Short mmCIF file of C-alpha atoms and ligand atoms in Angstrom, two decimals:
data_model
loop_
_atom_site.label_atom_id
_atom_site.label_comp_id
_atom_site.label_asym_id
_atom_site.label_seq_id
_atom_site.Cartn_x
_atom_site.Cartn_y
_atom_site.Cartn_z
CA MET J 1 0.00 0.00 0.00
CA ASP J 2 1.32 3.44 -0.88
CA GLU J 3 0.75 6.35 1.45
CA THR J 4 1.53 10.02 0.90
CA TYR J 5 2.71 12.54 3.44
CA SER J 6 1.91 16.17 2.76
CA PHE J 7 1.18 19.35 4.66
CA THR J 8 0.41 22.97 3.90
CA TYR J 9 2.81 25.75 4.77
CA HIS J 10 2.72 29.47 4.09
CA ARG J 11 5.39 31.62 2.49
CA MET J 12 4.87 35.29 3.33
CA ALA J 13 6.62 38.63 3.13
CA ILE J 14 7.76 39.68 6.59
CA GLY J 15 6.06 43.04 6.11
CA SER J 16 2.67 41.33 5.78
CA LEU J 17 2.88 39.53 9.15
CA SER J 18 1.00 40.56 12.28
CA GLU J 19 2.76 42.92 14.68
CA CYS J 20 3.00 40.00 17.13
CA ASP J 21 4.94 37.84 14.67
CA ARG J 22 7.17 40.72 13.59
CA GLU J 23 8.04 41.42 17.22
CA LEU J 24 8.94 37.75 17.73
CA ILE J 25 11.17 37.84 14.64
CA GLU J 26 12.89 40.98 15.93
CA GLN J 27 13.64 39.17 19.20
CA ALA J 28 15.06 36.19 17.31
CA ARG J 29 17.27 38.55 15.29
CA THR J 30 18.47 40.26 18.45
CA ALA J 31 19.23 36.85 19.99
CA ALA J 32 21.16 35.78 16.87
CA ARG J 33 23.63 38.58 17.58
CA THR J 34 24.52 36.87 20.87
CA ALA J 35 25.55 33.62 19.16
CA TYR J 36 28.98 32.25 20.07
CA ALA J 37 29.94 30.59 16.80
CA PRO J 38 33.66 31.11 16.16
CA TYR J 39 34.04 27.68 14.55
CA SER J 40 31.12 27.56 12.10
CA ARG J 41 30.81 31.34 11.83
CA PHE J 42 27.05 30.71 11.58
CA GLY J 43 24.95 32.45 14.20
CA VAL J 44 21.35 31.42 14.84
CA GLY J 45 18.67 33.04 16.98
CA ALA J 46 15.46 31.47 18.26
CA ALA J 47 12.60 33.22 20.05
CA ALA J 48 9.48 31.64 21.55
CA ARG J 49 6.19 33.33 22.36
CA LEU J 50 4.48 31.64 25.29
CA ASP J 51 0.76 31.46 25.96
CA ASP J 52 1.01 34.27 28.52
CA GLY J 53 2.42 36.56 25.81
CA SER J 54 6.00 36.57 27.08
CA ILE J 55 8.92 36.07 24.69
CA LEU J 56 12.10 34.15 25.55
CA SER J 57 15.05 33.77 23.21
CA ALA J 58 18.43 32.07 22.80
CA SER J 59 21.29 31.68 20.34
CA ASN J 60 23.65 28.87 19.36
CA GLN J 61 26.73 28.36 21.49
CA GLU J 62 29.79 26.45 20.29
CA SER J 63 32.57 24.76 22.24
CA GLU J 64 36.27 23.99 21.78
CA VAL J 65 35.07 20.40 21.96
CA LEU J 66 33.05 20.73 18.77
CA PRO J 67 30.17 18.30 19.43
CA SER J 68 29.56 19.95 22.79
CA GLY J 69 28.09 23.05 21.16
CA MET J 70 24.34 23.41 20.98
CA CYS J 71 21.78 24.86 18.54
CA ALA J 72 19.78 27.94 19.46
CA GLU J 73 16.45 26.12 19.38
CA ARG J 74 17.47 23.35 21.76
CA ILE J 75 19.11 25.73 24.22
CA LEU J 76 15.85 27.67 24.29
CA LEU J 77 13.55 24.64 24.53
CA TYR J 78 15.54 22.92 27.27
CA TRP J 79 15.74 26.15 29.23
CA LEU J 80 11.97 26.61 28.92
CA GLN J 81 11.36 23.04 29.96
CA ALA J 82 13.35 23.65 33.12
CA ASN J 83 12.00 27.12 33.89
CA ALA J 84 8.72 27.99 32.17
CA GLY J 85 6.46 25.88 34.38
CA PRO J 86 3.11 24.99 32.80
CA ARG J 87 3.29 27.75 30.16
CA LYS J 88 3.01 26.53 26.58
CA ILE J 89 4.90 27.65 23.49
CA GLU J 90 2.60 29.20 20.89
CA THR J 91 5.12 30.24 18.22
CA LEU J 92 8.84 29.68 17.69
CA ALA J 93 10.84 31.90 15.30
CA ILE J 94 14.23 30.83 13.92
CA THR J 95 16.64 33.06 12.05
CA ALA J 96 20.26 33.14 10.97
CA ALA J 97 22.49 36.03 12.00
CA GLN J 98 23.88 36.38 8.48
CA GLY J 99 22.70 36.09 4.89
CA ASP J 100 19.24 36.48 3.42
CA ALA J 101 18.28 32.80 3.29
CA ILE J 102 15.44 31.34 5.32
CA CYS J 103 16.85 29.47 8.32
CA THR J 104 15.33 26.03 8.88
CA PRO J 105 15.87 23.90 12.00
CA CYS J 106 18.21 20.90 11.86
CA ALA J 107 16.79 17.40 12.23
CA ALA J 108 17.80 17.07 15.90
CA CYS J 109 16.01 20.33 16.73
CA ARG J 110 12.94 19.22 14.77
CA GLN J 111 12.76 16.12 16.96
CA VAL J 112 13.07 18.15 20.16
CA ILE J 113 10.53 20.77 19.04
CA ALA J 114 8.10 17.95 18.16
CA ASP J 115 8.79 16.29 21.56
CA THR J 116 7.89 19.59 23.24
CA GLU J 117 4.76 19.96 21.14
CA LYS J 118 3.62 16.48 22.11
CA ARG J 119 4.30 17.09 25.80
CA GLN J 120 2.45 20.39 25.94
CA HIS J 121 -0.58 19.09 23.97
CA HIS J 122 -0.62 22.28 21.94
CA PRO J 123 0.69 22.95 18.43
CA ILE J 124 3.88 24.98 18.09
CA ARG J 125 3.77 27.33 15.10
CA ILE J 126 7.18 27.63 13.48
CA LEU J 127 8.38 30.78 11.72
CA MET J 128 11.44 30.02 9.59
CA VAL J 129 12.81 33.44 8.89
CA GLY J 130 14.87 35.03 6.11
CA THR J 131 15.65 38.67 5.53
CA HIS J 132 12.56 39.38 3.46
CA GLU J 133 10.26 36.40 3.80
CA VAL J 134 9.20 33.71 6.19
CA ILE J 135 7.90 30.18 5.90
CA ILE J 136 5.21 29.35 8.45
CA VAL J 137 4.34 25.82 9.54
CA GLU J 138 1.29 25.48 11.77
CA GLN J 139 2.63 22.60 13.84
CA ALA J 140 6.15 21.38 14.47
CA GLY J 141 5.28 17.72 13.91
CA HIS J 142 4.80 18.48 10.21
CA LEU J 143 8.54 19.03 9.88
CA ILE J 144 9.50 15.55 11.06
CA PRO J 145 7.33 12.69 9.84
CA PHE J 146 8.11 9.27 11.35
CA ARG J 147 9.97 10.89 14.23
CA PHE J 148 11.12 8.70 17.08
CA GLU J 149 8.62 8.22 19.90
CA LEU J 150 9.21 6.21 23.05
N1 THU N 201 22.51 25.64 14.35
C1 THU N 201 21.48 26.08 15.13
O1 THU N 201 21.68 26.85 16.08
N2 THU N 201 20.22 25.65 14.82
C2 THU N 201 19.93 24.77 13.82
O2 THU N 201 18.80 24.35 13.67
C3 THU N 201 20.98 24.36 12.89
C4 THU N 201 22.36 24.76 13.23
C5 THU N 201 23.88 26.06 14.72
C6 THU N 201 24.75 24.93 15.21
C7 THU N 201 26.13 25.44 14.87
O3 THU N 201 26.59 26.26 15.96
C8 THU N 201 25.92 26.31 13.66
O4 THU N 201 24.52 26.59 13.59
C9 THU N 201 26.35 25.66 12.35
O5 THU N 201 25.83 24.39 12.21
#
């Protein structure tokens, strides 16, 4: 039997987004400037809007022991898991510090974002941000079909 996996996403100009989403993107861009990425020279910023309206952000941090570095998204999600209590993530914005290209999360981050979405029983909207446009996915699970589940 053949089965097909598909989902709808939106590609939009940043200028056409709501003020809420543009504010979140600004926070992700500000966070990207705090990246410590001397080895890859690729800074990433992530910002999450929680269901109480607050915004938390993080950036990628690299280490002299290369695999010990960590992506912006996972730093943010693990910190929230430890500190945000019962608050849920509504929207997560991801941007690079450099270049115009849309920044998409790596596979490991997709797994962890989907884990978080499952745990909080609430979809996490993902904004994958470039300089001029953004791709919006309405739930993180769409980005990682057949993900691992215990
Ligand atoms: N990086 C992130 O912060 N998020 C991703 O989803 C992909 C990659 C970081 C890790 C590393 O510090 C640099 O970008 C280059 O891979």
